[in-house]
Short mmCIF file of C-alpha atoms in Angstrom, two decimals:
data_model
loop_
_atom_site.label_atom_id
_atom_site.label_comp_id
_atom_site.label_asym_id
_atom_site.label_seq_id
_atom_site.Cartn_x
_atom_site.Cartn_y
_atom_site.Cartn_z
CA MET V 1 42.34 -58.90 -5.83
CA LYS V 2 43.89 -57.66 -9.08
CA ARG V 3 40.54 -56.23 -10.17
CA ILE V 4 40.23 -54.26 -6.91
CA THR V 5 43.79 -53.00 -7.36
CA ARG V 6 43.06 -51.87 -10.93
CA ILE V 7 39.87 -50.04 -9.82
CA ALA V 8 41.77 -48.27 -7.03
CA LEU V 9 44.54 -47.26 -9.41
CA PHE V 10 41.94 -46.03 -11.94
CA LEU V 11 40.18 -43.84 -9.35
CA GLY V 12 43.51 -42.51 -8.14
CA ALA V 13 44.43 -41.58 -11.67
CA LEU V 14 41.13 -39.75 -12.15
CA VAL V 15 41.72 -37.69 -9.00
CA ALA V 16 45.25 -36.90 -10.11
CA VAL V 17 43.97 -35.74 -13.47
CA GLY V 18 41.38 -33.44 -11.90
CA ALA V 19 43.80 -31.92 -9.42
CA GLY V 20 46.99 -31.56 -11.38
CA TRP V 21 46.42 -31.74 -15.10
CA GLU V 22 45.66 -28.10 -15.76
CA CYS V 23 48.49 -26.79 -13.57
CA ARG V 24 50.98 -29.32 -14.89
CA SER V 25 50.09 -28.82 -18.53
CA GLY V 26 50.11 -25.04 -18.21
CA TYR V 27 53.56 -25.16 -16.59
CA ALA V 28 54.82 -27.49 -19.31
CA GLN V 29 53.44 -25.33 -22.10
CA GLN V 30 55.16 -22.28 -20.65
CA ALA V 31 58.45 -24.19 -20.46
CA PHE V 32 58.16 -25.59 -23.97
CA SER V 33 57.40 -22.18 -25.38
CA MET V 34 60.94 -21.25 -24.33
CA GLY V 35 62.39 -23.95 -26.57
CA PRO V 36 64.47 -27.02 -25.65
CA GLU V 37 66.66 -25.08 -23.23
CA GLY V 38 63.63 -23.85 -21.32
CA ALA V 39 62.08 -27.30 -21.22
CA ASN V 40 65.26 -28.91 -19.99
CA ALA V 41 65.66 -26.17 -17.39
CA ALA V 42 62.13 -26.87 -16.18
CA GLY V 43 62.94 -30.55 -15.76
CA PHE V 44 61.15 -31.98 -18.83
CA ASP V 45 62.93 -34.38 -21.12
CA SER V 46 62.09 -35.17 -24.70
CA ALA V 47 59.70 -37.94 -23.68
CA GLU V 48 57.72 -35.58 -21.52
CA ARG V 49 57.58 -33.12 -24.41
CA ALA V 50 55.76 -35.77 -26.33
CA GLY V 51 53.17 -36.28 -23.56
CA PRO V 52 49.77 -37.97 -23.97
CA ALA V 53 47.59 -37.16 -26.97
CA VAL V 54 44.54 -34.96 -26.37
CA ASP V 55 42.35 -34.06 -29.35
CA GLY V 56 45.26 -34.81 -31.67
CA MET V 57 47.76 -32.71 -29.66
CA ARG V 58 50.45 -33.83 -27.24
CA MET V 59 50.59 -31.92 -23.96
CA ALA V 60 52.99 -32.21 -21.01
CA ALA V 61 53.27 -35.71 -19.60
CA LEU V 62 51.39 -36.66 -16.47
CA PRO V 63 53.43 -37.69 -13.43
CA TRP V 64 52.68 -41.39 -13.71
CA GLU V 65 54.09 -41.43 -17.29
CA THR V 66 57.65 -40.57 -16.23
CA GLU V 67 58.09 -41.38 -12.54
CA PRO V 68 59.88 -44.69 -11.92
CA GLY V 69 57.43 -47.23 -10.57
CA GLY V 70 54.55 -44.84 -11.24
CA LEU V 71 51.07 -45.62 -12.46
CA ALA V 72 52.31 -45.83 -16.05
CA GLU V 73 53.84 -49.20 -15.21
CA LYS V 74 50.54 -50.49 -13.77
CA VAL V 75 47.79 -48.80 -15.86
CA PRO V 76 47.63 -49.42 -19.59
CA ALA V 77 48.37 -46.38 -21.75
CA SER V 78 44.98 -46.68 -23.42
CA GLU V 79 43.19 -46.07 -20.10
CA VAL V 80 45.40 -43.10 -19.33
CA ASP V 81 44.61 -41.58 -22.71
CA ALA V 82 40.91 -42.21 -22.13
CA LEU V 83 41.09 -40.40 -18.79
CA ALA V 84 42.91 -37.51 -20.41
CA LYS V 85 40.27 -37.25 -23.11
CA MET V 86 37.51 -37.42 -20.50
CA GLN V 87 39.19 -34.62 -18.55
CA ALA V 88 39.51 -32.53 -21.68
CA ASP V 89 35.83 -33.06 -22.48
CA LEU V 90 34.84 -31.99 -18.96
CA ASP V 91 37.04 -28.91 -19.21
CA LYS V 92 35.39 -27.97 -22.49
CA ARG V 93 31.90 -28.41 -21.07
CA LEU V 94 32.80 -26.33 -18.01
CA ALA V 95 34.16 -23.58 -20.23
CA ASP V 96 30.93 -23.62 -22.26
CA LEU V 97 28.84 -23.36 -19.08
CA GLU V 98 30.96 -20.50 -17.81
CA GLU V 99 30.53 -18.69 -21.11
CA GLN V 100 26.74 -19.21 -21.05
CA TYR V 101 26.55 -17.97 -17.46
CA LYS V 102 28.62 -14.92 -18.35
CA ASP V 103 26.33 -14.20 -21.31
CA ARG V 104 23.31 -14.48 -19.03
CA LEU V 105 24.77 -12.08 -16.46
CA ASP V 106 25.70 -9.65 -19.22
CA GLY V 107 22.14 -9.87 -20.60
CA GLU V 108 20.55 -9.23 -17.21
CA LYS V 109 22.90 -6.33 -16.58
CA GLN V 110 22.05 -4.84 -19.97
CA ALA V 111 18.29 -5.33 -19.40
CA LYS V 112 18.54 -3.58 -16.04
CA ALA V 113 20.52 -0.75 -17.58
CA ASP V 114 17.95 -0.41 -20.38
CA ALA V 115 15.08 -0.39 -17.86
CA GLN V 116 16.72 2.45 -15.96
CA LYS V 117 16.72 4.56 -19.09
CA LYS V 118 12.90 4.74 -19.38
CA PRO V 119 9.86 4.97 -17.03
CA THR V 120 8.04 1.86 -15.82
CA PHE V 121 4.28 1.28 -15.91
CA ASP V 122 1.96 -0.84 -13.72
CA VAL V 123 -1.85 -1.12 -13.69
CA GLY V 124 -4.24 -1.84 -10.82
CA GLY V 125 -7.73 -1.00 -9.68
CA ARG V 126 -10.67 -1.68 -7.39
CA ILE V 127 -14.44 -2.18 -7.61
CA HIS V 128 -16.76 -1.41 -4.68
CA MET V 129 -20.47 -2.12 -5.20
CA ASP V 130 -22.97 -1.04 -2.51
CA TYR V 131 -26.48 -1.51 -1.29
CA TRP V 132 -27.81 1.02 1.23
CA GLY V 133 -31.19 0.67 2.89
CA PHE V 134 -32.57 3.51 5.04
CA LEU V 135 -34.62 1.36 7.37
CA ASN V 136 -36.27 3.93 9.61
CA ASN V 137 -35.87 7.58 10.54
CA ASP V 138 -37.59 10.49 12.22
CA PRO V 139 -39.23 13.14 10.00
CA GLY V 140 -36.40 15.58 10.67
CA ILE V 141 -33.93 13.31 8.83
CA GLY V 142 -35.95 13.72 5.65
CA TYR V 143 -35.46 17.49 5.82
CA LEU V 144 -31.70 17.01 6.26
CA GLU V 145 -31.64 14.72 3.22
CA HIS V 146 -33.88 16.93 1.04
CA SER V 147 -33.48 20.44 2.40
CA ASP V 148 -34.39 22.50 -0.69
CA PRO V 149 -37.89 23.95 -0.14
CA THR V 150 -38.28 24.50 -3.90
CA SER V 151 -37.83 20.78 -4.64
CA ALA V 152 -40.73 18.33 -4.94
CA ALA V 153 -38.75 15.97 -2.67
CA TYR V 154 -38.50 18.54 0.12
CA GLY V 155 -38.64 16.76 3.49
CA THR V 156 -39.10 13.25 2.06
CA ASP V 157 -37.28 10.26 3.55
CA PRO V 158 -33.92 9.08 2.20
CA GLU V 159 -34.28 6.48 -0.57
CA ASP V 160 -32.71 3.03 -0.70
CA ARG V 161 -30.11 2.50 -3.42
CA PHE V 162 -27.72 0.19 -5.28
CA GLN V 163 -24.66 2.00 -6.52
CA PHE V 164 -20.99 1.70 -7.34
CA ARG V 165 -19.04 3.41 -4.59
CA ARG V 166 -15.75 3.10 -6.45
CA ILE V 167 -14.69 1.99 -9.93
CA ARG V 168 -11.04 2.92 -9.97
CA LEU V 169 -8.18 2.38 -12.35
CA GLU V 170 -4.70 2.99 -11.00
CA PHE V 171 -1.47 3.52 -12.93
CA ASP V 172 1.93 3.96 -11.33
CA GLY V 173 5.60 3.46 -11.98
CA ALA V 174 9.13 4.78 -11.68
CA ILE V 175 11.06 7.37 -13.65
CA PRO V 176 14.88 7.12 -13.80
CA GLN V 177 16.77 7.59 -11.65
CA ASN V 178 14.89 8.21 -8.38
CA MET V 179 11.42 9.41 -9.35
CA GLU V 180 7.94 7.89 -9.08
CA TRP V 181 4.48 8.72 -10.41
CA LYS V 182 0.86 7.66 -9.91
CA ILE V 183 -2.54 8.38 -11.47
CA GLN V 184 -5.81 7.06 -10.01
CA LEU V 185 -9.16 7.70 -11.72
CA ASP V 186 -12.63 6.96 -10.36
CA PHE V 187 -15.54 6.18 -12.72
CA ASN V 188 -18.24 5.44 -10.12
CA ASN V 189 -20.21 8.27 -11.75
CA PRO V 190 -19.43 7.74 -15.46
CA GLY V 191 -20.81 11.16 -16.38
CA THR V 192 -18.39 12.91 -14.02
CA PRO V 193 -15.17 10.94 -13.60
CA GLU V 194 -12.76 12.15 -10.91
CA TYR V 195 -9.03 11.96 -10.45
CA LYS V 196 -7.91 10.84 -7.01
CA ASP V 197 -4.15 10.40 -6.85
CA ALA V 198 -2.33 12.38 -9.54
CA TYR V 199 1.25 13.08 -8.55
CA PHE V 200 4.93 12.60 -9.27
CA GLY V 201 8.03 13.10 -7.16
CA TRP V 202 11.43 12.04 -5.97
CA ASN V 203 12.28 9.17 -3.61
CA HIS V 204 15.45 8.09 -1.77
CA LEU V 205 16.11 11.70 -0.78
CA PRO V 206 18.40 12.47 2.21
CA GLY V 207 16.91 11.34 5.50
CA ASN V 208 14.93 8.46 3.91
CA GLN V 209 12.46 10.95 2.48
CA THR V 210 10.20 11.20 -0.56
CA LEU V 211 8.80 14.42 -2.04
CA LEU V 212 5.54 14.24 -4.01
CA LEU V 213 3.91 17.02 -6.04
CA GLY V 214 0.26 16.86 -7.11
CA ASN V 215 -3.10 15.60 -5.86
CA GLN V 216 -2.57 13.40 -2.81
CA LYS V 217 -3.94 12.73 0.66
CA ARG V 218 -3.46 15.39 3.31
CA PRO V 219 -1.81 13.76 6.37
CA LEU V 220 -4.71 14.03 8.79
CA GLY V 221 -6.79 11.16 10.21
CA LEU V 222 -5.71 7.51 10.34
CA ASP V 223 -8.94 6.25 8.80
CA HIS V 224 -8.48 8.55 5.81
CA LEU V 225 -4.83 7.62 5.33
CA ASN V 226 -5.77 3.94 5.36
CA SER V 227 -6.67 2.63 1.93
CA SER V 228 -10.41 2.06 1.40
CA ARG V 229 -9.38 -1.51 0.51
CA TYR V 230 -8.31 -2.21 4.10
CA ASN V 231 -10.63 -0.19 6.36
CA VAL V 232 -12.73 -2.13 8.83
CA PHE V 233 -15.99 -0.23 8.13
CA ALA V 234 -17.57 0.68 4.81
CA GLU V 235 -17.55 4.45 5.40
CA ARG V 236 -15.17 6.61 7.38
CA PRO V 237 -15.94 8.11 10.83
CA LEU V 238 -17.90 11.35 11.19
CA VAL V 239 -15.03 13.44 12.56
CA VAL V 240 -12.41 12.20 10.08
CA GLU V 241 -14.57 12.92 7.03
CA SER V 242 -15.78 16.25 8.44
CA PHE V 243 -12.35 17.77 9.18
CA ASN V 244 -10.61 16.26 6.13
CA GLU V 245 -13.37 16.01 3.55
CA ASP V 246 -12.39 13.73 0.65
CA ALA V 247 -8.79 13.94 1.96
CA ARG V 248 -6.97 14.59 -1.34
CA ARG V 249 -5.88 18.06 -2.44
CA VAL V 250 -3.22 19.51 -4.72
CA GLY V 251 -0.02 20.16 -2.84
CA ALA V 252 3.58 19.27 -2.06
CA CYS V 253 4.31 16.77 0.69
CA PHE V 254 7.39 15.12 2.20
CA TYR V 255 7.25 11.52 3.47
CA GLY V 256 9.96 10.01 5.68
CA VAL V 257 10.74 7.01 7.87
CA THR V 258 13.56 5.91 10.16
CA GLU V 259 15.84 3.02 9.24
CA ASP V 260 14.09 0.61 11.63
CA GLU V 261 10.62 1.87 10.53
CA SER V 262 9.63 2.61 14.13
CA VAL V 263 8.88 6.29 13.34
CA ASN V 264 7.48 7.90 10.19
CA TRP V 265 6.36 11.40 9.27
CA ARG V 266 4.59 13.45 6.60
CA TYR V 267 4.39 17.21 6.21
CA GLY V 268 3.33 19.47 3.39
CA ILE V 269 1.33 22.41 2.10
CA PHE V 270 -1.96 22.02 0.22
CA ASN V 271 -4.65 24.06 -1.48
CA LEU V 272 -7.97 23.69 0.36
CA GLU V 273 -10.29 23.39 -2.65
CA ASN V 274 -11.23 19.99 -4.08
CA THR V 275 -10.31 20.08 -7.78
CA SER V 276 -10.94 16.39 -8.60
CA THR V 277 -13.67 17.09 -11.20
CA ASP V 278 -12.32 20.20 -12.95
CA GLY V 279 -8.56 19.92 -12.40
CA ARG V 280 -7.97 23.58 -11.55
CA PHE V 281 -8.11 26.22 -8.83
CA ILE V 282 -8.82 29.81 -9.84
CA GLY V 283 -8.95 32.65 -7.35
CA ASP V 284 -7.07 35.54 -5.83
CA SER V 285 -7.08 33.84 -2.42
CA LEU V 286 -4.77 30.82 -2.52
CA GLN V 287 -6.52 29.22 0.50
CA MET V 288 -3.50 27.18 1.58
CA GLY V 289 -3.04 24.89 4.55
CA GLY V 290 -0.05 23.28 6.20
CA TYR V 291 -0.54 19.67 7.35
CA GLY V 292 1.70 17.26 9.23
CA ARG V 293 1.70 13.90 10.99
CA LEU V 294 4.24 12.14 13.21
CA ALA V 295 3.54 8.44 13.80
CA ALA V 296 5.31 5.65 15.67
CA THR V 297 5.01 1.96 16.53
CA PRO V 298 6.94 1.82 19.82
CA TRP V 299 5.96 -1.85 20.25
CA TYR V 300 5.97 -4.31 17.37
CA ASP V 301 6.18 -8.06 17.94
CA GLN V 302 8.60 -9.28 15.28
CA ALA V 303 8.53 -12.86 16.53
CA SER V 304 4.83 -13.26 15.72
CA GLY V 305 5.05 -11.53 12.37
CA GLY V 306 3.41 -8.35 13.67
CA ARG V 307 0.36 -9.91 15.33
CA GLY V 308 1.02 -7.64 18.29
CA TYR V 309 1.79 -3.92 18.05
CA TYR V 310 0.97 -0.47 19.38
CA HIS V 311 0.67 2.52 17.04
CA CYS V 312 0.25 6.17 17.99
CA ALA V 313 0.37 9.44 16.09
CA LEU V 314 -0.01 13.19 16.44
CA ALA V 315 -1.29 15.17 13.45
CA GLY V 316 -2.34 18.74 12.82
CA ALA V 317 -3.21 21.46 10.34
CA ILE V 318 -3.08 25.24 10.07
CA SER V 319 -5.27 26.61 7.26
CA ASN V 320 -6.27 29.96 5.81
CA PRO V 321 -9.68 29.82 4.06
CA ASP V 322 -11.20 32.72 2.14
CA GLY V 323 -13.88 33.65 4.64
CA ASN V 324 -14.85 36.87 2.84
CA ALA V 325 -15.15 35.46 -0.69
CA GLY V 326 -17.80 37.48 -2.51
CA ASP V 327 -20.18 36.51 -5.27
CA ALA V 328 -17.72 37.74 -7.89
CA ALA V 329 -14.90 35.47 -6.66
CA THR V 330 -14.21 32.33 -8.68
CA ASN V 331 -12.99 30.42 -5.62
CA ALA V 332 -15.39 29.41 -2.84
CA ASN V 333 -14.93 29.83 0.90
CA GLU V 334 -13.42 26.55 2.13
CA GLY V 335 -14.11 27.38 5.77
CA ARG V 336 -16.73 24.62 5.95
CA PHE V 337 -17.06 21.23 7.69
CA ARG V 338 -19.61 18.56 6.79
CA THR V 339 -20.16 14.80 6.52
CA ARG V 340 -22.66 12.11 5.62
CA PRO V 341 -24.07 9.71 8.27
CA GLU V 342 -21.40 7.02 7.53
CA ALA V 343 -23.58 5.92 4.63
CA ARG V 344 -24.07 7.04 1.02
CA SER V 345 -26.93 9.49 1.46
CA ASP V 346 -27.62 12.21 -1.10
CA SER V 347 -26.80 15.02 1.33
CA ARG V 348 -24.39 15.63 4.17
CA TRP V 349 -26.61 15.67 7.23
CA LEU V 350 -24.05 17.36 9.50
CA ASP V 351 -23.00 20.63 7.85
CA THR V 352 -21.77 24.00 9.12
CA GLY V 353 -22.24 25.66 5.72
CA ARG V 354 -19.62 28.12 4.49
CA ILE V 355 -18.69 30.04 7.62
CA ALA V 356 -18.71 33.81 7.07
CA GLY V 357 -15.56 35.54 8.21
CA ALA V 358 -13.55 32.29 8.49
CA ASP V 359 -9.96 33.53 8.69
CA TRP V 360 -7.79 30.75 10.12
CA TYR V 361 -8.42 27.36 11.65
CA GLU V 362 -6.17 24.86 13.42
CA ILE V 363 -6.76 21.13 13.84
CA ILE V 364 -5.04 18.84 16.34
CA ALA V 365 -5.54 15.08 16.05
CA LEU V 366 -4.49 12.15 18.22
CA GLU V 367 -4.69 8.52 17.10
CA SER V 368 -3.99 5.19 18.77
CA VAL V 369 -4.10 1.52 17.73
CA LEU V 370 -3.52 -1.49 19.98
CA ASN V 371 -3.46 -4.88 18.25
CA LEU V 372 -3.30 -8.13 20.22
CA GLY V 373 -3.49 -11.00 17.79
CA ARG V 374 -7.03 -11.28 16.43
CA PHE V 375 -8.24 -8.31 18.55
CA GLN V 376 -7.78 -4.63 17.77
CA LEU V 377 -8.79 -1.43 19.59
CA THR V 378 -8.55 1.84 17.62
CA GLY V 379 -9.49 5.45 18.32
CA GLU V 380 -8.98 9.04 17.17
CA TYR V 381 -9.80 12.44 18.66
CA MET V 382 -9.76 15.74 16.76
CA THR V 383 -10.24 19.35 17.79
CA ASN V 384 -10.82 22.31 15.48
CA PHE V 385 -10.26 25.95 16.48
CA MET V 386 -11.50 28.61 14.03
CA GLN V 387 -10.79 32.34 14.15
CA ARG V 388 -13.10 34.76 12.32
CA ASP V 389 -12.47 38.30 11.11
CA ASN V 390 -14.36 41.37 12.28
CA VAL V 391 -15.33 42.84 8.92
CA THR V 392 -17.13 40.23 6.80
CA PRO V 393 -20.94 40.56 6.88
CA GLY V 394 -22.41 37.72 8.92
CA THR V 395 -19.19 37.04 10.84
CA GLY V 396 -19.29 36.20 14.52
CA ASP V 397 -17.37 34.76 17.44
CA ASP V 398 -14.48 32.35 17.13
CA LEU V 399 -15.54 28.71 16.99
CA PHE V 400 -14.62 25.34 18.48
CA PHE V 401 -15.59 21.97 16.95
CA HIS V 402 -14.47 18.48 17.96
CA GLY V 403 -15.20 14.79 17.70
CA PHE V 404 -13.87 11.29 18.16
CA TYR V 405 -14.48 7.63 17.40
CA VAL V 406 -13.42 4.34 18.91
CA TYR V 407 -13.85 0.83 17.56
CA ALA V 408 -13.00 -2.74 18.46
CA SER V 409 -12.64 -5.60 16.00
CA TYR V 410 -12.14 -9.35 16.41
CA PHE V 411 -11.35 -12.14 13.93
CA LEU V 412 -13.39 -15.25 14.59
CA THR V 413 -11.04 -17.24 12.36
CA GLY V 414 -7.79 -16.12 13.99
CA GLU V 415 -6.34 -13.62 11.50
CA HIS V 416 -5.06 -10.16 12.44
CA LEU V 417 -5.06 -6.63 11.05
CA PRO V 418 -1.48 -5.89 9.95
CA ILE V 419 0.12 -2.46 10.01
CA SER V 420 2.59 -0.87 7.61
CA ARG V 421 5.22 0.61 9.90
CA SER V 422 6.75 2.72 7.12
CA SER V 423 3.49 4.64 6.58
CA GLY V 424 1.66 4.16 9.90
CA THR V 425 -1.45 2.77 8.19
CA LEU V 426 -3.37 -0.52 8.31
CA GLY V 427 -2.54 -3.16 5.72
CA ARG V 428 -4.06 -6.09 3.85
CA VAL V 429 -5.71 -8.94 5.74
CA LYS V 430 -4.57 -12.39 4.56
CA PRO V 431 -7.04 -15.17 5.44
CA HIS V 432 -5.62 -18.40 6.79
CA GLU V 433 -7.94 -20.14 4.32
CA ASN V 434 -9.56 -18.62 1.24
CA PHE V 435 -13.26 -19.00 0.60
CA PHE V 436 -14.07 -21.57 -2.08
CA LEU V 437 -16.75 -24.10 -2.97
CA VAL V 438 -15.94 -26.63 -5.69
CA ASP V 439 -16.83 -30.15 -6.82
CA ARG V 440 -14.30 -32.83 -5.97
CA LEU V 441 -13.13 -35.30 -8.62
CA SER V 442 -13.72 -38.09 -6.12
CA GLY V 443 -17.26 -36.90 -5.43
CA GLY V 444 -18.80 -34.45 -3.05
CA THR V 445 -17.69 -30.84 -2.59
CA GLY V 446 -14.70 -29.05 -1.13
CA SER V 447 -14.95 -25.74 0.65
CA GLY V 448 -13.04 -23.06 2.54
CA TRP V 449 -14.50 -20.51 4.93
CA GLY V 450 -12.32 -17.44 4.34
CA ALA V 451 -11.81 -14.99 7.24
CA TRP V 452 -14.64 -13.65 9.43
CA GLN V 453 -14.35 -10.42 11.40
CA LEU V 454 -16.72 -8.73 13.86
CA ALA V 455 -16.46 -5.01 14.65
CA ALA V 456 -18.27 -2.29 16.60
CA ARG V 457 -17.72 1.49 16.42
CA TYR V 458 -18.98 4.54 18.31
CA ASP V 459 -18.79 8.02 16.72
CA TYR V 460 -19.35 11.51 18.08
CA LEU V 461 -19.11 14.87 16.28
CA ASP V 462 -20.01 18.36 17.45
CA LEU V 463 -20.30 20.99 14.69
CA SER V 464 -22.47 23.43 16.64
CA ASP V 465 -20.98 26.46 18.37
CA ALA V 466 -22.13 30.07 18.79
CA ASP V 467 -24.13 31.09 15.73
CA ILE V 468 -23.02 28.05 13.65
CA ARG V 469 -25.41 25.11 14.02
CA GLY V 470 -23.91 22.28 11.97
CA GLY V 471 -25.41 19.70 14.32
CA VAL V 472 -24.27 17.31 17.00
CA GLY V 473 -24.25 13.71 15.81
CA GLN V 474 -23.51 10.35 17.31
CA SER V 475 -23.85 6.85 15.94
CA CYS V 476 -23.16 3.19 16.67
CA THR V 477 -22.13 0.84 13.89
CA MET V 478 -22.06 -2.95 14.00
CA GLY V 479 -19.90 -4.53 11.32
CA LEU V 480 -19.42 -8.01 9.87
CA ASN V 481 -16.65 -8.54 7.34
CA TRP V 482 -16.25 -11.73 5.32
CA HIS V 483 -12.86 -11.84 3.62
CA TRP V 484 -13.09 -14.25 0.68
CA ASN V 485 -9.37 -13.92 0.08
CA ALA V 486 -6.70 -11.24 0.44
CA TYR V 487 -8.17 -9.24 -2.48
CA SER V 488 -11.94 -9.46 -2.05
CA LYS V 489 -14.50 -9.29 0.74
CA VAL V 490 -18.04 -8.27 1.65
CA GLN V 491 -18.75 -5.73 4.40
CA THR V 492 -22.09 -5.37 6.20
CA ASN V 493 -22.79 -2.39 8.48
CA LEU V 494 -25.83 -1.73 10.65
CA ILE V 495 -25.91 1.90 11.80
CA CYS V 496 -28.12 3.58 14.37
CA GLY V 497 -27.65 7.25 15.13
CA ASP V 498 -29.15 10.58 15.96
CA ILE V 499 -28.54 14.23 15.12
CA ARG V 500 -29.45 17.12 17.39
CA ASP V 501 -28.84 20.88 17.67
CA HIS V 502 -28.83 21.36 13.90
CA LYS V 503 -30.11 24.61 12.45
CA LEU V 504 -33.83 24.26 11.86
CA VAL V 505 -34.90 22.77 8.54
CA GLY V 506 -38.64 22.38 8.09
CA GLY V 507 -39.01 23.07 11.79
CA PHE V 508 -36.73 20.16 12.82
CA ASP V 509 -33.24 20.24 14.30
CA GLY V 510 -32.44 16.58 13.57
CA GLY V 511 -33.73 13.13 14.39
CA ASP V 512 -32.94 9.43 14.79
CA TYR V 513 -32.14 6.98 11.98
CA TRP V 514 -31.35 3.34 11.18
CA ILE V 515 -29.33 2.34 8.11
CA LEU V 516 -28.21 -1.04 6.70
CA GLY V 517 -25.36 -1.15 4.21
CA THR V 518 -23.55 -3.92 2.33
CA ARG V 519 -20.45 -3.53 0.15
CA PHE V 520 -19.01 -6.13 -2.23
CA MET V 521 -15.44 -5.27 -3.09
CA CYS V 522 -12.32 -6.50 -4.83
CA ASP V 523 -9.01 -5.01 -5.92
CA PHE V 524 -6.41 -6.11 -8.40
#
């Protein structure tokens, strides 16, 4: 019974030390600093002034040392001193920890301040390696592929090929206080490297906006605004590539989004000439175009992590090409629309040529995406109205071109195609299980299947009107995508199509074709 009593008294003393020692000792020290009169006025006698010894110093006495019948009469003085020393040691350790934590916070604050004084730098890239086989085609397709009558290959069939579609290095970062920059270079043709993105600008502007200056994508066509890393098919649709060829141009563009990310917009002004290989535009005609896009996701299923959503957008352009550029002009007439057959052929089989007298043209585009879990349905429609002048030799009537595509995709393994609501573009697929095949330590092999996606697309494009016979093309593409992980995949596309109403080349106005393509790709 006495042992239990002593343990209880010991624990009670420890609690008393933790709760009252610092306050009591601080009060006593303040009183003693006033001399004997101050100490006596505070209620301390000479015995209390002596107090217990801590690290060779006597502080104010603890309550149980002076109160009649207190713990001092029941707990030996040696144990009380030991508790006091233990408390002092804990206080010292706590003070050391607080000092270390303060030093750490000061260091992080200083590092952050130093980082804000200089630009940041990040590196990324992508590799896309292709095989394209031109399985079968009518004779007219050979004349679209090799249309130069002075060439030995005139009229011959398209040739199969292995090639790098993209070998890109990307560099980006921030510039204090609210600026950003990016440079993206493509070395798929080492003899003629190209810059893709090359811009800088300001973010966090009023209205949640960003302003970028330099070479960047014109806001027209969902499939072009999507990164090539995330698109469902290897090559972009006929109408998207035709009306926004290669997408990027030098210009100034604003980007904005609402606080809840349900609506986003882009609008800017761009030069029409592609300067990616020479880095300059020279000419008396500026050939400028205004482009804009307003996108929204009125339905987005937060509970499922975005497995269900509906996206829609309206985009457009008003452009002023140099339709009367003469032979002496350095700039070329950018009143022209053309595209390859959704494969990497040598030539663009659908092509209006440079349209004489092209004065202005306007493009209106509608886009829609419905995603229901593993299933997605996507489509775009674009119209193009061109006005021509009355003075340029070879000019003619005003023109109307249009086209659309629609595709459906389905994940056999249950994943979904995510969307970035802030930009209105498709995002990165993350497989439920990565692909792998390894030996187990216990014997046998372990494997993962990755993500498997089926897709089908129909395309239509009409580039023939009045005296301009760019051709009317349509195609069907079957796609199979095998996502090895979130950063690599292989795409296989089987394409069947036909072209009609093209201006005659070798006596043919088009023909049918079959193409098989496979792309191995990764990004980092």
